[in-house]
Short mmCIF file of C-alpha atoms in Angstrom, two decimals:
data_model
loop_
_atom_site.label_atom_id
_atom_site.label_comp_id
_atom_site.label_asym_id
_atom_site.label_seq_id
_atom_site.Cartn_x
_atom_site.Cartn_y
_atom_site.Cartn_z
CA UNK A 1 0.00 0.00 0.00
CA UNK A 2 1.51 3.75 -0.85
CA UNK A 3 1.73 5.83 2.58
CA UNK A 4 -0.91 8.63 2.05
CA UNK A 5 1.44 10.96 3.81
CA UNK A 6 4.05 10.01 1.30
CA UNK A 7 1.66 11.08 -1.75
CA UNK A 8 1.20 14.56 -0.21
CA UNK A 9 4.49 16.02 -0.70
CA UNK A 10 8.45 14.63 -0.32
CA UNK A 11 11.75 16.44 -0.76
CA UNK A 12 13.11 15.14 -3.95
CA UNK A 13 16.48 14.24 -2.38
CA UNK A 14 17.51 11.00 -5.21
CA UNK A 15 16.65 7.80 -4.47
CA UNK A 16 18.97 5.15 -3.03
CA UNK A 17 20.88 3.35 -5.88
CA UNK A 18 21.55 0.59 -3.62
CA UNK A 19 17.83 0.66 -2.11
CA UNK A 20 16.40 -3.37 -1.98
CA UNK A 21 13.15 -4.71 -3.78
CA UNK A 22 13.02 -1.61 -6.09
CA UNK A 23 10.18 -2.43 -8.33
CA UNK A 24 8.20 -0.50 -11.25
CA UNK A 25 5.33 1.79 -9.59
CA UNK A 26 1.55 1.62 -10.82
CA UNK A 27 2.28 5.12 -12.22
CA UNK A 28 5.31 4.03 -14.28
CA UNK A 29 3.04 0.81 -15.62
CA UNK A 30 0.19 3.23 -16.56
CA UNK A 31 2.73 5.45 -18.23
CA UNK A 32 4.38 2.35 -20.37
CA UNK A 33 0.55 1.78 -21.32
CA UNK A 34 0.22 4.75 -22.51
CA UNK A 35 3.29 4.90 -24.78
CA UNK A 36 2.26 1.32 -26.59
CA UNK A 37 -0.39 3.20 -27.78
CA UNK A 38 2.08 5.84 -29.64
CA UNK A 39 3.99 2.28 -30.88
CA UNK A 40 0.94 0.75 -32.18
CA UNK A 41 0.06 3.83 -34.23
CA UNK A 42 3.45 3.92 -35.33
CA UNK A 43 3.08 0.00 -36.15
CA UNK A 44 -0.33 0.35 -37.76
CA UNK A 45 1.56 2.57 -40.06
CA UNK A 46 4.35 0.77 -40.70
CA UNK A 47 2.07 -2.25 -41.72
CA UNK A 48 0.06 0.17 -44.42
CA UNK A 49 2.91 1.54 -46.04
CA UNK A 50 4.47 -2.18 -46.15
CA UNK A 51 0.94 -3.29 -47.73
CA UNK A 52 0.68 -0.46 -50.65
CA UNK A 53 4.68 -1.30 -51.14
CA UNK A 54 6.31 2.01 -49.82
CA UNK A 55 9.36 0.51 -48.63
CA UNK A 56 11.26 3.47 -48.21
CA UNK A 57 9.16 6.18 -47.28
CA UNK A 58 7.34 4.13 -44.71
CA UNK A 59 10.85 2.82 -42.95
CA UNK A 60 11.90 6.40 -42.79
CA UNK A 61 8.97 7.38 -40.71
CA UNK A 62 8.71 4.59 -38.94
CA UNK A 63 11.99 5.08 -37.52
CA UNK A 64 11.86 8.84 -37.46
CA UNK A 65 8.71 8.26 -35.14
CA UNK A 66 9.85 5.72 -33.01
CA UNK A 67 12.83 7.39 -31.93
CA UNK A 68 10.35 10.21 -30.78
CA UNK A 69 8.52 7.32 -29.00
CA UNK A 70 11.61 5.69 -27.51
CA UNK A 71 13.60 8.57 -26.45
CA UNK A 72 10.43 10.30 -24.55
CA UNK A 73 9.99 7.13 -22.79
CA UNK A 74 14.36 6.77 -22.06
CA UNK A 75 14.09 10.70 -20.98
CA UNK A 76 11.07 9.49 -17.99
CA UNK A 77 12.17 6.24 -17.21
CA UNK A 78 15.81 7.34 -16.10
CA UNK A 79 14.59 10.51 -14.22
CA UNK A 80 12.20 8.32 -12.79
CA UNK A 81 14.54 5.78 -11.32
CA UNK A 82 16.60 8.48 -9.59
CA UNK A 83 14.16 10.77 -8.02
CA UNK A 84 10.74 8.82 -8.58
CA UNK A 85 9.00 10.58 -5.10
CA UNK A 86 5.37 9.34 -5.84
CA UNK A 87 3.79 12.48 -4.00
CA UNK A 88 1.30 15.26 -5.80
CA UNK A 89 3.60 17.46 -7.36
CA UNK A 90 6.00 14.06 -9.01
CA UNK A 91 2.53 12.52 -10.32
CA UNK A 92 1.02 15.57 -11.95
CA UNK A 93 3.91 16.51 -13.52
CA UNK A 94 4.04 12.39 -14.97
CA UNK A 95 0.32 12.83 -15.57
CA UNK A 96 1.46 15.91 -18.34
CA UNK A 97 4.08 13.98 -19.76
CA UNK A 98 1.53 11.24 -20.18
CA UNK A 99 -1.00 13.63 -22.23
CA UNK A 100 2.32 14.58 -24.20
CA UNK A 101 2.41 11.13 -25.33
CA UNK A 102 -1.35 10.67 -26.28
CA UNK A 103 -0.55 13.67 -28.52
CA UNK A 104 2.40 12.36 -30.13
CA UNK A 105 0.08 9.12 -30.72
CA UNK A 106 -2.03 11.59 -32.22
CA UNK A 107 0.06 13.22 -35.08
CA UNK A 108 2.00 10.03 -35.70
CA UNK A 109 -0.38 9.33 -39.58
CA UNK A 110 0.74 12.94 -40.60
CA UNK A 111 4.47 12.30 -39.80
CA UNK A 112 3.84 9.51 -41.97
CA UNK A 113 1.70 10.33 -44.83
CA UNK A 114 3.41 14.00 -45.10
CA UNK A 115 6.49 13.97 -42.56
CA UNK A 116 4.64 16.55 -41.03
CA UNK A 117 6.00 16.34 -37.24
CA UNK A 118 3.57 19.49 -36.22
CA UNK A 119 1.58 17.90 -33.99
CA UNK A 120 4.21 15.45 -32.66
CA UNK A 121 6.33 18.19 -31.96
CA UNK A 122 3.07 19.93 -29.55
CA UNK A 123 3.37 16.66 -27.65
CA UNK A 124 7.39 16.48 -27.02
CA UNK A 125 6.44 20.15 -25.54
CA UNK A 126 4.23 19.06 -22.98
CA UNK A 127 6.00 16.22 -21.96
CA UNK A 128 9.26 18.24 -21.61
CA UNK A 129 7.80 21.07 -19.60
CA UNK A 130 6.77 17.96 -17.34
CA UNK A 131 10.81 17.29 -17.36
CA UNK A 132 12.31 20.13 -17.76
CA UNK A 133 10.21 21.32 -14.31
CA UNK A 134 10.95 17.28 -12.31
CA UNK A 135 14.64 18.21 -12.98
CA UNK A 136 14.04 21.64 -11.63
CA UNK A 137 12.64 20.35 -8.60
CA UNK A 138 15.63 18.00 -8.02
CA UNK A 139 18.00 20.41 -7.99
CA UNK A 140 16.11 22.57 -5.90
CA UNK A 141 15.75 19.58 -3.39
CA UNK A 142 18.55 17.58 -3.81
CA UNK A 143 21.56 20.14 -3.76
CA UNK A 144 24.60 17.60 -4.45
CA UNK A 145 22.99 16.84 -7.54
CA UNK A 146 22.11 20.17 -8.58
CA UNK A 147 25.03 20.58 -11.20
CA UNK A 148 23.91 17.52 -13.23
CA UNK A 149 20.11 17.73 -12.61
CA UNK A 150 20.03 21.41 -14.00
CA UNK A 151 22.73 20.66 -16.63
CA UNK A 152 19.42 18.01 -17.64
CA UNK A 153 17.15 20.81 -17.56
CA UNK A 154 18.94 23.05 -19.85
CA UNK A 155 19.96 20.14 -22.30
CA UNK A 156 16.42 19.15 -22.50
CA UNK A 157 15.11 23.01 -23.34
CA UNK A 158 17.60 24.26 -25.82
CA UNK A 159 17.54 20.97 -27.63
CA UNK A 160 13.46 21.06 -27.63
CA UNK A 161 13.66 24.72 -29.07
CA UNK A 162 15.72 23.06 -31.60
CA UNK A 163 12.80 21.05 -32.49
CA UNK A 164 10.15 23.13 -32.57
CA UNK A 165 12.67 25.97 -34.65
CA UNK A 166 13.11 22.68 -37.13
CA UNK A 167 9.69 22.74 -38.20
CA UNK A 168 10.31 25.84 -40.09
CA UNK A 169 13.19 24.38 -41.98
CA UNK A 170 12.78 24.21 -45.54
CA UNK A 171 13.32 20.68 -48.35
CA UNK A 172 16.37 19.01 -47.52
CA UNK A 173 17.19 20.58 -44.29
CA UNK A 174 14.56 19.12 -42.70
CA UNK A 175 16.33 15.74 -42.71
CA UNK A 176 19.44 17.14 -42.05
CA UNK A 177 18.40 19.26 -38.88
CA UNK A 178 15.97 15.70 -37.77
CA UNK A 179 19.78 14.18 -37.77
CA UNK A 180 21.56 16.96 -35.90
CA UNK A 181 18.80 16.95 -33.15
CA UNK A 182 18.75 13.10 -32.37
CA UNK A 183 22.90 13.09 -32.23
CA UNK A 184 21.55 16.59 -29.79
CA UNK A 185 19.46 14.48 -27.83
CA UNK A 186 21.63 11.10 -27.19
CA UNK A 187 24.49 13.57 -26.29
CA UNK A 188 22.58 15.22 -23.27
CA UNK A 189 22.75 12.44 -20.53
CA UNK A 190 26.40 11.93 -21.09
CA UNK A 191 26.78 15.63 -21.38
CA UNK A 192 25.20 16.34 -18.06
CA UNK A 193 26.49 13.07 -16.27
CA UNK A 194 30.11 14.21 -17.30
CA UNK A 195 30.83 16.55 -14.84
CA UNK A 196 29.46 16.64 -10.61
CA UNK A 197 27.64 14.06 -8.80
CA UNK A 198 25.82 10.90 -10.85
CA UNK A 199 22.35 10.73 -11.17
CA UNK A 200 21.26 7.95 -8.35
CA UNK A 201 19.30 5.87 -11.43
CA UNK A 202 18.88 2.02 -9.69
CA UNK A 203 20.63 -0.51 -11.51
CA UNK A 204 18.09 -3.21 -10.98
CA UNK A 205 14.97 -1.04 -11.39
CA UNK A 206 16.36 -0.04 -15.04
CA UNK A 207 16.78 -3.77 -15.82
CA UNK A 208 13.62 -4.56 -14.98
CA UNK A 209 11.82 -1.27 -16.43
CA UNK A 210 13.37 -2.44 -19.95
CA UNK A 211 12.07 -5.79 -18.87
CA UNK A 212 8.63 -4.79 -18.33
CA UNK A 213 8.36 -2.41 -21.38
CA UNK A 214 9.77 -5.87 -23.70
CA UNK A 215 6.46 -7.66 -22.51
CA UNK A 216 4.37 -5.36 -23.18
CA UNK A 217 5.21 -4.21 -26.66
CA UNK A 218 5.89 -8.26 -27.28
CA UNK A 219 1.91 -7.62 -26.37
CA UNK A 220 1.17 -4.97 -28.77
CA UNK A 221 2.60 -7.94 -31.58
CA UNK A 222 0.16 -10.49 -30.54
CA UNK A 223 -2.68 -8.14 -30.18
CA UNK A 224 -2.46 -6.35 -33.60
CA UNK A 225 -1.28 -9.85 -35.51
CA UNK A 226 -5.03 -11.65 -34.06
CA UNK A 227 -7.18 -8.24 -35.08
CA UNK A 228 -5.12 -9.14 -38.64
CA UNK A 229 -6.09 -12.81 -38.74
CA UNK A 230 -9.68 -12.43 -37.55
CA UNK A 231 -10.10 -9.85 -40.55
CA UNK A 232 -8.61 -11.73 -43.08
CA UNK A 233 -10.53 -15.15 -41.16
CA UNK A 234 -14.20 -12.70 -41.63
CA UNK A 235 -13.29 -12.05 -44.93
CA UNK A 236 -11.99 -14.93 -46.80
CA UNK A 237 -11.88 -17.69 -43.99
CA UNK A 238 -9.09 -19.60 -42.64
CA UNK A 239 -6.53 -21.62 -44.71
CA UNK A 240 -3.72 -23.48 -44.23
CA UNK A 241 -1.14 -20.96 -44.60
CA UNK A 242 -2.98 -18.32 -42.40
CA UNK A 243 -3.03 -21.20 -39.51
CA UNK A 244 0.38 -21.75 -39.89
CA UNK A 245 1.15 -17.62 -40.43
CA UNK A 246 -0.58 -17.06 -37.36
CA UNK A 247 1.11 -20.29 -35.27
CA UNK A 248 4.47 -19.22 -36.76
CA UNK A 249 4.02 -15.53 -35.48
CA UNK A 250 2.99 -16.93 -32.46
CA UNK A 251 5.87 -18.89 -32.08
CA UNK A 252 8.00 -16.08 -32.89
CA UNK A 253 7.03 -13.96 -30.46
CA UNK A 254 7.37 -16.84 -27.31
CA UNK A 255 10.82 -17.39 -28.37
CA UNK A 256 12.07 -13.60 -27.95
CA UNK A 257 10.25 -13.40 -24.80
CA UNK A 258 12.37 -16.69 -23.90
CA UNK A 259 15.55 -15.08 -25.63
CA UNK A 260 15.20 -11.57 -23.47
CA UNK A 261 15.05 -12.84 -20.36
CA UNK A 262 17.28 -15.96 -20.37
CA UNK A 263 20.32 -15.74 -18.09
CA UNK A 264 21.16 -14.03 -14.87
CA UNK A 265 20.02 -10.10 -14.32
CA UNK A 266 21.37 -7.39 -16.16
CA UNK A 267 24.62 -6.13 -14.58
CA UNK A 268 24.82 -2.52 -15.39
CA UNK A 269 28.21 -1.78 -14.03
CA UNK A 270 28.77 2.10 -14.52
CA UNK A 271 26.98 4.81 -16.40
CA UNK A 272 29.14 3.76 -19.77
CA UNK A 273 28.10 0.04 -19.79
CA UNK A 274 24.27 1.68 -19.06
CA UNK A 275 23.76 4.24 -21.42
CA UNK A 276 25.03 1.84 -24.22
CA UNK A 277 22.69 -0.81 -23.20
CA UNK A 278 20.01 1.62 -22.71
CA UNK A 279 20.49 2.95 -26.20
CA UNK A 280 20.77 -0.76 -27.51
CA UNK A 281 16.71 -1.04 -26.67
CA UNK A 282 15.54 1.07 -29.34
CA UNK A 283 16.77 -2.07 -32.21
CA UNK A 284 14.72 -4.11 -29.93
CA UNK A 285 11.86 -2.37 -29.17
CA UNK A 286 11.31 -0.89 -33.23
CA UNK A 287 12.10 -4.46 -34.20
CA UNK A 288 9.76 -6.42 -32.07
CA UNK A 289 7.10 -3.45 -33.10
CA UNK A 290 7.97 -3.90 -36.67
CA UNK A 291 7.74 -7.61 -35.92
CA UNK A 292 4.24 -7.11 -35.61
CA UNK A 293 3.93 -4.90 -38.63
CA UNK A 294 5.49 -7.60 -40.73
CA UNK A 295 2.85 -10.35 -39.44
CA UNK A 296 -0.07 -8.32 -40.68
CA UNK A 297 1.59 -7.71 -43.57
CA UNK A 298 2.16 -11.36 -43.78
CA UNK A 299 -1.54 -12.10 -42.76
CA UNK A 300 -2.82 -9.89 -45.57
CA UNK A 301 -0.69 -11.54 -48.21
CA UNK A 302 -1.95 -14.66 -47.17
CA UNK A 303 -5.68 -13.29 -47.95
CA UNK A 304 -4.61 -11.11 -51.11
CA UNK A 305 -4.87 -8.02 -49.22
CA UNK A 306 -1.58 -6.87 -49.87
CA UNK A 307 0.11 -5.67 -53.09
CA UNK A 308 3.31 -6.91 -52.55
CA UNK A 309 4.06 -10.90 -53.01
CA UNK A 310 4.82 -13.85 -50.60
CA UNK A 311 8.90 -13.55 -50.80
CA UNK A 312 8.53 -9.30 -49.49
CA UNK A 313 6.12 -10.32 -47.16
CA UNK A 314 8.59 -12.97 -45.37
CA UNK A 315 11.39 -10.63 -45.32
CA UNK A 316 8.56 -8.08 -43.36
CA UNK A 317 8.80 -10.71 -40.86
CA UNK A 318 12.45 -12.36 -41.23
CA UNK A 319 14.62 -8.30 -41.32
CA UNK A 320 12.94 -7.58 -37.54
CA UNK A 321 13.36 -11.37 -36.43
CA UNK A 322 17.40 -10.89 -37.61
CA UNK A 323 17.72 -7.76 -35.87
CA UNK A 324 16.54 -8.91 -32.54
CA UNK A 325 18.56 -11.89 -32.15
CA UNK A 326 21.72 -9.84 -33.20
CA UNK A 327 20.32 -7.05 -30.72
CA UNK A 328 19.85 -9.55 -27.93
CA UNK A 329 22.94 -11.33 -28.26
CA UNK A 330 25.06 -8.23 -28.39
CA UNK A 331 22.91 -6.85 -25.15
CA UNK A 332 23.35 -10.09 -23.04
CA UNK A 333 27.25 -9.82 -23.43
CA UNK A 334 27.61 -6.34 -22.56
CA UNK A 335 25.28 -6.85 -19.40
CA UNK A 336 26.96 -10.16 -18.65
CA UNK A 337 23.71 -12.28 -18.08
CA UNK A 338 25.63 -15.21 -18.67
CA UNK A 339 23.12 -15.97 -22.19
CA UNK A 340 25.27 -15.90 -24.77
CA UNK A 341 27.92 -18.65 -25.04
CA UNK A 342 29.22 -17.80 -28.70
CA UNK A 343 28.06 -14.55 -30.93
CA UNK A 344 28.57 -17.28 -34.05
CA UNK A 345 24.89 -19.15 -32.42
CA UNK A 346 23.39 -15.79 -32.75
CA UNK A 347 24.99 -14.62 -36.11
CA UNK A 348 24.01 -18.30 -37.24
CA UNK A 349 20.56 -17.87 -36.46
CA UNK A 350 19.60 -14.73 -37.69
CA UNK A 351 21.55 -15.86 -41.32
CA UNK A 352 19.17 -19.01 -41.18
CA UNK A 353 16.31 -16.44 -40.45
CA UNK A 354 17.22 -13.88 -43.63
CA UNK A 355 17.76 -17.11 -45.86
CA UNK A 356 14.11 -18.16 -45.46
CA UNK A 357 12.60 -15.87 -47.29
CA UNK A 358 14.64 -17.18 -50.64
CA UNK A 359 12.88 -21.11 -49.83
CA UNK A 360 9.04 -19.06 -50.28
CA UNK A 361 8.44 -20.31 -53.48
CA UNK A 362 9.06 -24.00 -52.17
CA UNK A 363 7.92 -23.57 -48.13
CA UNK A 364 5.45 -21.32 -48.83
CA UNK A 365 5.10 -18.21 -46.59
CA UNK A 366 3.78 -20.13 -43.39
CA UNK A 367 6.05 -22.75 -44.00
CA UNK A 368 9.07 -19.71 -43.90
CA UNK A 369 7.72 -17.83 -40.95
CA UNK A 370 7.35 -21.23 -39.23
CA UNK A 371 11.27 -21.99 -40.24
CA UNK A 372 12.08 -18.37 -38.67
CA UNK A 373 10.61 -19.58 -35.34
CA UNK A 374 12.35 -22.48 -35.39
CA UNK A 375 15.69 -20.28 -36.12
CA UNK A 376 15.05 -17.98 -33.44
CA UNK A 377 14.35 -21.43 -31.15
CA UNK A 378 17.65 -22.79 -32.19
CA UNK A 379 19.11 -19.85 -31.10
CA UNK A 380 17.34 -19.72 -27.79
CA UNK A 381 18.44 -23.64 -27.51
CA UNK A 382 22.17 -22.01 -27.90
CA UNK A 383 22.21 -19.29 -25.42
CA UNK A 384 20.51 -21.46 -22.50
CA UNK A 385 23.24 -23.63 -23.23
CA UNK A 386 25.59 -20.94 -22.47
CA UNK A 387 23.31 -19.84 -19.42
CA UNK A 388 23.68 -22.83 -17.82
CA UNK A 389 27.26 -23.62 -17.90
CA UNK A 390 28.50 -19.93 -16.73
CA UNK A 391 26.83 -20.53 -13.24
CA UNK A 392 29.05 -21.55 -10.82
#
């Protein structure tokens, strides 16, 4: 139960980095909720411009968006593990940056259909006056950090005008300014955690916030890949390749969950070996979200919804498979779960996984997303292998 004294008001001082049973609060879960709605959006998109055939155009978005998605969600998630005080103040402030977020969702077709990041832009505002005023109140309240917390606060602002001034820029410095801000943006924490007194972020509550936000767009997958095959199922009814499309998907899905969290807990040694494996999320996050994406697309091919053929379809499904094993694998070895006992498992799987595609004519498409699962599985078989024998 939360102390109702505690909810009133308490001094920001930083949270204990060493503090026991640190788990994810109700308010961080209902915050995560809240930004799978901006990555199914962003999905949902990715799936239609895979369907018409607008390869390009719709990966550029898609990844333009998601790193909106992604960072906003990094920006909270760190702050939150450092100074989370769960009183008035801390959850109004998280209650803007949620609103932010439901507005991002918002303008995420027009970024899209007309890379017109107006209205995404309005949300990134509200959720950073939510920041930009939390690290404030730290370094009002916790004076040893104060250097650091208001080095945040001004990193965060002038690289947010930056945005907003960017939505003025004209043809082809509009991608070139979108690059400039994102290096901006990844540069702050290591810019502000350079110099004075460390943020007190919890090793273990990190680990298991990444943990917790896997599941839950692993979730988003399964939940837009059934709405796909109970269309398709209404519309043309089931067949043989849908059932083994959807099993195969399925599949898919169980064995990353299996693949993330096999081995010991992440050890996040110092701020260098955490940022990296922070920033490491994003290829799995967009790639399990794209996994979904490439499911539909697979589901609509199936029932000749689609305009592209069987072979594109597969790779829809096989390109995010590959990146997530290569993401994982890399991930468990920095964080030394104990996972991975040879990169060459991992860079043997996700070869397997990109070759299927090429057997379509001959498997079928539910025959090759049921060979990716059992790629990723082999994998999986692999780095339990390796789990096992680095206990002591």
């Amino acid at each position: 139960m939360v102390n109702p004294a505690r909810i009133r008001w308490q001094a920001m001082r930083g949270r204990d980095p060493g503090e026991e049973h640190r788990v994810s609060t109700p308010l961080e879960l209902f915050f995560d909720l809240c930004f799978v709605v901006a990555v199914g959006q962003a999905a949902a998109q990715l799936h239609h411009s895979l369907d018409e055939g607008h390869l390009g155009g719709g990966l550029v978005g898609y990844l333009a968006v998601f790193f909106a998605i992604w960072w906003a969600w990094m920006n909270f998630t760190w702050f939150a593990s450092a100074y989370d005080t769960d009183d008035v103040p801390y959850r109004l402030l998280t209650l803007l940056q949620m609103a932010g977020v439901l507005v991002l969702a918002a303008g995420v077709p027009a970024a899209f259909e007309h890379y017109d990041f107006t209205v995404v832009v309005i949300g990134y505002v509200l959720m950073r006056i939510g920041m930009i005023c939390q690290w404030l109140r730290a370094a009002v309240e916790h004076p040893e950090g104060r250097a650091t917390t208001l080095r945040y606060a001004a990193g965060i602002a002038v690289v947010q005008v930056g945005w907003v001034a960017r939505l003025w820029a004209p043809g082809t410095w509009a991608y070139v300014t979108f690059a400039v801000l994102v290096v901006a943006e990844l540069a702050v924490p290591a810019w502000a955690e350079a110099r004075g007194r460390a943020t007190p972020w919890h090793p273990e509550h990190i680990a298991e916030r990444y943990g917790l936000f896997t599941i839950i767009v692993l979730g988003e997958v399964v939940l837009g890949s059934l709405a796909a095959v109970q269309s398709v199922v209404a519309e043309f009814g089931a067949s043989a390749s849908l059932i083994m499309i959807a099993a195969g998907g399925l599949a898919i899905v169980f064995v990353l969950w299996w693949i993330y969290f096999t081995g010991g807990e992440a050890r996040l040694r110092n701020l260098r070996v955490a940022l990296t494996w922070g920033y490491g999320h994003v290829v799995v996050f967009a790639s399990i979200a794209a996994l979904g994406s490439g499911i539909e697309v697979a589901v609509d091919t199936a029932g000749h919804r689609s305009h592209i053929g069987e072979q594109a379809a597969a790779f829809a499904v096989a390109v995010p498979v590959a990146l997530v094993l290569i993401a994982l694998g890399a991930l468990h070895r920095l964080a030394n779960t104990g996972a991975v006992r040879s990169s060459a498992f991992v860079a043997a799987g996700a070869v397997v996984v990109l070759a299927l595609p090429f057997s379509t004519p001959l498997l079928g498409l539910g025959g090759a997303v049921v060979g990716m699962a059992v790629a990723a599985a082999a994998t999986l078989v692999a780095n339990r292998t390796g789990s096992v024998e680095s206990r002591p």
